[in-house]
Short mmCIF file of C-alpha atoms and ligand atoms in Angstrom, two decimals:
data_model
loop_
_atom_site.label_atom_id
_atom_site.label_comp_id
_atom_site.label_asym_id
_atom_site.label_seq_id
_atom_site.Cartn_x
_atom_site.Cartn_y
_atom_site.Cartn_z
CA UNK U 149 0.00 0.00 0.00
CA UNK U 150 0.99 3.69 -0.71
CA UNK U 151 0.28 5.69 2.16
CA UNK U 152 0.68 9.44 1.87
CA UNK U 153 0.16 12.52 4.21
CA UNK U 154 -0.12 15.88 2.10
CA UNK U 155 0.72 18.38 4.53
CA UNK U 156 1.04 22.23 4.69
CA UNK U 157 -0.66 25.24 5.91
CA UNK U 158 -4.18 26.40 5.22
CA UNK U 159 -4.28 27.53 1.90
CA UNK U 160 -1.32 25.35 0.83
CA UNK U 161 -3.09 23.53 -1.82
CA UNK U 162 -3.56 20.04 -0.20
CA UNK U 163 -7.15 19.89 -1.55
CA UNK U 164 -6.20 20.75 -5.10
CA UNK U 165 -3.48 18.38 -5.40
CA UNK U 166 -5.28 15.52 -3.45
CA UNK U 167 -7.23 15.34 -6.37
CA UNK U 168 -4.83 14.99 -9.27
CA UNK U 169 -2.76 12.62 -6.94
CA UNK U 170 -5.36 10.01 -6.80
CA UNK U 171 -6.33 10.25 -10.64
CA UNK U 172 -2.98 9.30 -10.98
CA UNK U 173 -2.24 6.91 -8.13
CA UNK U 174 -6.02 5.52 -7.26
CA UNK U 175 -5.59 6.27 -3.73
CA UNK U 176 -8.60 6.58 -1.32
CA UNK U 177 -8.35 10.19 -0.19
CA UNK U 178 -9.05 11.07 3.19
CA UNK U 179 -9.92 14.88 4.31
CA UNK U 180 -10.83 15.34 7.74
CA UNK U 181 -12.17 18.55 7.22
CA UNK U 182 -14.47 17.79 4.23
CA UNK U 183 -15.86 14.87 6.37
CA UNK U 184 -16.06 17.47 9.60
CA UNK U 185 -17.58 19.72 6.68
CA UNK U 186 -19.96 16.69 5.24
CA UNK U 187 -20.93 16.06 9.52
CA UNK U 188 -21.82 20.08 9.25
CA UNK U 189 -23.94 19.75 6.21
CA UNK U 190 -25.80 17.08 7.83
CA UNK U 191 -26.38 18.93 10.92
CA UNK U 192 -25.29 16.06 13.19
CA UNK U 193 -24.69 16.44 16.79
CA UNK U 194 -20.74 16.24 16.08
CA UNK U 195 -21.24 18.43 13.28
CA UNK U 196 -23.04 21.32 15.50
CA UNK U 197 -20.39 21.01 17.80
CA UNK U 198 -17.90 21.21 15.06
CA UNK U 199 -19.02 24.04 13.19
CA UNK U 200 -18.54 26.71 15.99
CA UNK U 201 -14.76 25.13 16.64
CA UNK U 202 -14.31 25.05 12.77
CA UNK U 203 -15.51 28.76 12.22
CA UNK U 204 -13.16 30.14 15.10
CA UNK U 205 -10.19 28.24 13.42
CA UNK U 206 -9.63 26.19 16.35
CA UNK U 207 -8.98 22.46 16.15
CA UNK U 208 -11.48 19.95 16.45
CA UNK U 209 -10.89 17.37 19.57
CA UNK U 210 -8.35 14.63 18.96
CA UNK U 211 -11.04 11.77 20.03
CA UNK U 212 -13.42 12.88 17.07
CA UNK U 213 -11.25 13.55 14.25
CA UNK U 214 -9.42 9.79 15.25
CA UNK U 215 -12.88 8.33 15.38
CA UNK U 216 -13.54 8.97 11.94
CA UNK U 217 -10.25 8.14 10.21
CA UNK U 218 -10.41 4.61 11.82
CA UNK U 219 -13.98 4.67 10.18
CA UNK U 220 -12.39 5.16 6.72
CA UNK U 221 -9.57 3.05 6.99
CA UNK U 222 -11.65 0.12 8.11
CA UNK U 223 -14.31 0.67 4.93
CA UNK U 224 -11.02 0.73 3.00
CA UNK U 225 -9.01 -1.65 4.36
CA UNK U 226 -8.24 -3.89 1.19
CA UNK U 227 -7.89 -0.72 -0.94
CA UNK U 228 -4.47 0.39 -2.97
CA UNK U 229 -3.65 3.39 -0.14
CA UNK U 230 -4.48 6.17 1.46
CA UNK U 231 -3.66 9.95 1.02
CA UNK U 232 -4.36 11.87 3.95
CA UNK U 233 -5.37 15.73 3.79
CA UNK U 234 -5.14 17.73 6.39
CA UNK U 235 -4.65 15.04 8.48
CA UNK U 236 -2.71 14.49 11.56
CA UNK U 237 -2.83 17.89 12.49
CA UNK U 238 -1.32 17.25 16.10
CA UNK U 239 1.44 15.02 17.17
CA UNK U 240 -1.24 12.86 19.17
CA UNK U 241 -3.30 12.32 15.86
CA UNK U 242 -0.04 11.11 14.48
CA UNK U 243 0.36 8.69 17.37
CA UNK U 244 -2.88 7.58 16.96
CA UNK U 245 -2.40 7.34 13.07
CA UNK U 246 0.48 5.19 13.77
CA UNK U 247 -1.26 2.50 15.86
CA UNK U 248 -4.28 2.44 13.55
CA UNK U 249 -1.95 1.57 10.89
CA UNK U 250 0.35 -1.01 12.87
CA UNK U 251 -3.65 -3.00 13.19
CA UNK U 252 -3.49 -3.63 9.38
CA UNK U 253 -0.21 -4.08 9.24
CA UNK U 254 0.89 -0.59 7.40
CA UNK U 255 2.51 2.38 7.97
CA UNK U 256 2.78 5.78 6.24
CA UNK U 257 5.41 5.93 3.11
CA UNK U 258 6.01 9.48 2.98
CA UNK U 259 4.96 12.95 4.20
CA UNK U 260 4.94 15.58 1.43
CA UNK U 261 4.89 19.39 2.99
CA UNK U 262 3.71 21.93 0.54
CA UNK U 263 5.66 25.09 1.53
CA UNK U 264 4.10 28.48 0.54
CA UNK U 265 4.48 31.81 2.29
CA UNK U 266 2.16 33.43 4.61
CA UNK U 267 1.32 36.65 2.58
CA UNK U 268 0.08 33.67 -0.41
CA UNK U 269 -2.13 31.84 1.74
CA UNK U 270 -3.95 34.87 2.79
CA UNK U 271 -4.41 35.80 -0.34
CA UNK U 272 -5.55 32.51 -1.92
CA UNK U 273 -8.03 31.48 1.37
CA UNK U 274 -9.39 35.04 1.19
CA UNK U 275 -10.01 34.51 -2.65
CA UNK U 276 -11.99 31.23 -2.18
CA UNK U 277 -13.86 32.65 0.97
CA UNK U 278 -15.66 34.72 -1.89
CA UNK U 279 -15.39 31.84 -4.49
CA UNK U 280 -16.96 29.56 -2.46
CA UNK U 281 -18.42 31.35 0.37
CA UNK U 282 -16.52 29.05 3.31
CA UNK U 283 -17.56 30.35 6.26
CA UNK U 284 -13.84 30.06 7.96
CA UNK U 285 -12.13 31.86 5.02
CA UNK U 286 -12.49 35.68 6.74
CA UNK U 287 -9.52 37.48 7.99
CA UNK U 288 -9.76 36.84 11.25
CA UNK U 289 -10.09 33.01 11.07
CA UNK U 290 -7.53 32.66 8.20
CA UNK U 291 -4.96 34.55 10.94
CA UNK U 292 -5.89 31.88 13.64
CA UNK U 293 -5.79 28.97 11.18
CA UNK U 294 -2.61 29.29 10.03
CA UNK U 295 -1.34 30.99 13.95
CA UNK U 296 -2.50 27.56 15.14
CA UNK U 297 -0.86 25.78 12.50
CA UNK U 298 2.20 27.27 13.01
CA UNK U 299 1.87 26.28 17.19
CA UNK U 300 0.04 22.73 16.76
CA UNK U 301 0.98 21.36 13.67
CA UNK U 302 4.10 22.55 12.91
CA UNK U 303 5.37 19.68 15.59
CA UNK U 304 3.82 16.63 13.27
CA UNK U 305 6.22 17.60 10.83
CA UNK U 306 9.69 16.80 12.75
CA UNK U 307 7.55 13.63 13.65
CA UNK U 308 7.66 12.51 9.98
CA UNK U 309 11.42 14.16 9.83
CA UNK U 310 12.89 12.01 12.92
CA UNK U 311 11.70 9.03 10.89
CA UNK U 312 13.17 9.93 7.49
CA UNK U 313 9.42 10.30 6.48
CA UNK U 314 9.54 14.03 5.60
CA UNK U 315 9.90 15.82 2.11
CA UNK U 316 9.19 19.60 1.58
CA UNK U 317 8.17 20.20 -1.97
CA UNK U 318 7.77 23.76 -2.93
CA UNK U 319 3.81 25.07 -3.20
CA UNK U 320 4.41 27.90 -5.43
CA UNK U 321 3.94 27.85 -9.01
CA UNK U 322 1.30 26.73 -11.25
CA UNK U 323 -1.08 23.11 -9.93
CA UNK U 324 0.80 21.59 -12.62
CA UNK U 325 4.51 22.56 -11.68
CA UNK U 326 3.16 21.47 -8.14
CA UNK U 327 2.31 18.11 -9.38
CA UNK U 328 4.96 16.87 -11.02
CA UNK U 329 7.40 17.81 -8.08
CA UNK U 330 4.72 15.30 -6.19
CA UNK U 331 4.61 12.94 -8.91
CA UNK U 332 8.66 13.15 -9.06
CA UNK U 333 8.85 12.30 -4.48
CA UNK U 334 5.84 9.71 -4.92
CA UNK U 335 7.95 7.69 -7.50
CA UNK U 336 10.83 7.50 -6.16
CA UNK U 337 9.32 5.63 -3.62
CA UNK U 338 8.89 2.56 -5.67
P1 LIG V 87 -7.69 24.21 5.90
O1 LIG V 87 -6.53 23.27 5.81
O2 LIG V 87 -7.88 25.02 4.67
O3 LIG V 87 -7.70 25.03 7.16
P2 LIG V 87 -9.51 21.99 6.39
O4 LIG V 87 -10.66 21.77 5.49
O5 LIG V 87 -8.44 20.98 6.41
O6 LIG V 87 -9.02 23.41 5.96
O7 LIG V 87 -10.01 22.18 7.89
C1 LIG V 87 -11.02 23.10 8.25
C2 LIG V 87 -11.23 23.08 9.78
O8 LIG V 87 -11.68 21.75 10.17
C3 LIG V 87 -9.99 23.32 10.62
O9 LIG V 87 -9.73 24.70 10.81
C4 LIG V 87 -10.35 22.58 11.92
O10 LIG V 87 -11.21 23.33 12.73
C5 LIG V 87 -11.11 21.36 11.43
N1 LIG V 87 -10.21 20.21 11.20
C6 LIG V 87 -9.93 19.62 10.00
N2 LIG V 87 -9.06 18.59 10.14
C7 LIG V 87 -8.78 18.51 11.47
C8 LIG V 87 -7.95 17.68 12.27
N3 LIG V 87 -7.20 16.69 11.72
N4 LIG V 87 -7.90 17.90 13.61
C9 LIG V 87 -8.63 18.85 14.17
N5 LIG V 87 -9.43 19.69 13.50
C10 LIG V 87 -9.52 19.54 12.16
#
């Protein structure tokens, strides 16, 4: 199995490039916050909870976000690999990553970080706030997003990096440039 994390701030392009990875790779792709999002839509309990944590830019609780990963990766269990978006976002989601893996015998191949400066991601997240009308891309949630990035997340990287698991790619550019720098990491791999 391939196993990928696409990491990176808000804004970084994860989403996007998600996509064209699993044309290309048939990968099952995992996005905690489109199935937080999906929870929202559906006005579950979790997802009224969620909602007010999402719109503040806070992080969701470790228990629920775990909860539904082990979900997917049981429904996809016998399935080619996972890419994982926006997902761990704390060092105890990639703890609990880990063990859920070790149960089927897997691990994670690779973490590719999508590196792209501050002043971009403002710009792009503020862009598809009025695109799209998402109610966490304002100013003032986009600023705590990637603030609590920067505190909370940051850490999952040197995770991957103590394990030889970590490869920055840069984020800038056009989605195609971006891809084949993934396409070029992913490869190598076999
Ligand atoms: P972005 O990466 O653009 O901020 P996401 O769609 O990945 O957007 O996440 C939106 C929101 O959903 C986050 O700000 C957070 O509140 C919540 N969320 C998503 N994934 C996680 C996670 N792994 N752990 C905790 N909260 C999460």
């Amino acid at each position: 199995m391939l196993n990928l994390i696409l990491f990176g701030p808000p804004g970084s392009g994860k989403g996007t490039q998600s996509e064209k990875i699993i044309q290309k790779y048939k990968l099952v792709h995992i996005s905690t916050g489109d199935l937080l999002r999906e929870e929202v839509a559906n006005q579950t309990e979790l997802g009224m909870k969620a909602k007010k944590i999402m719109d503040s830019g806070e992080l969701v609780s470790d228990r629920i976000v775990i909860g539904m990963i082990r979900k997917k990766l049981e429904e996809h269990r016998a399935g080619p690999g996972f890419i994982f978006d926006g997902f761990p976002r704390t060092v105890a989601q990639a703890r609990e990553l880990r063990k859920a893996l070790t149960d089927y015998d897997e691990e994670i191949s690779v973490m590719i970080s999508l590196d792209v400066p501050r002043e971009e991601l403002v710009k792009r997240l503020l862009n598809r706030g009025k695109e799209t009308g998402r109610t966490d891309d304002n100013l003032e949630t986009i600023n705590n997003r990637i603030d609590v990035y920067e505190k909370q997340t940051i850490p999952v990287a040197h995770y991957y990096d103590k394990m030889r698991k970590y490869v920055p790619v840069d984020g800038m550019g056009s989605i195609d440039a971006i891809f084949k720098r993934i396409v070029k990491v992913i490869d190598q791999l076999k």
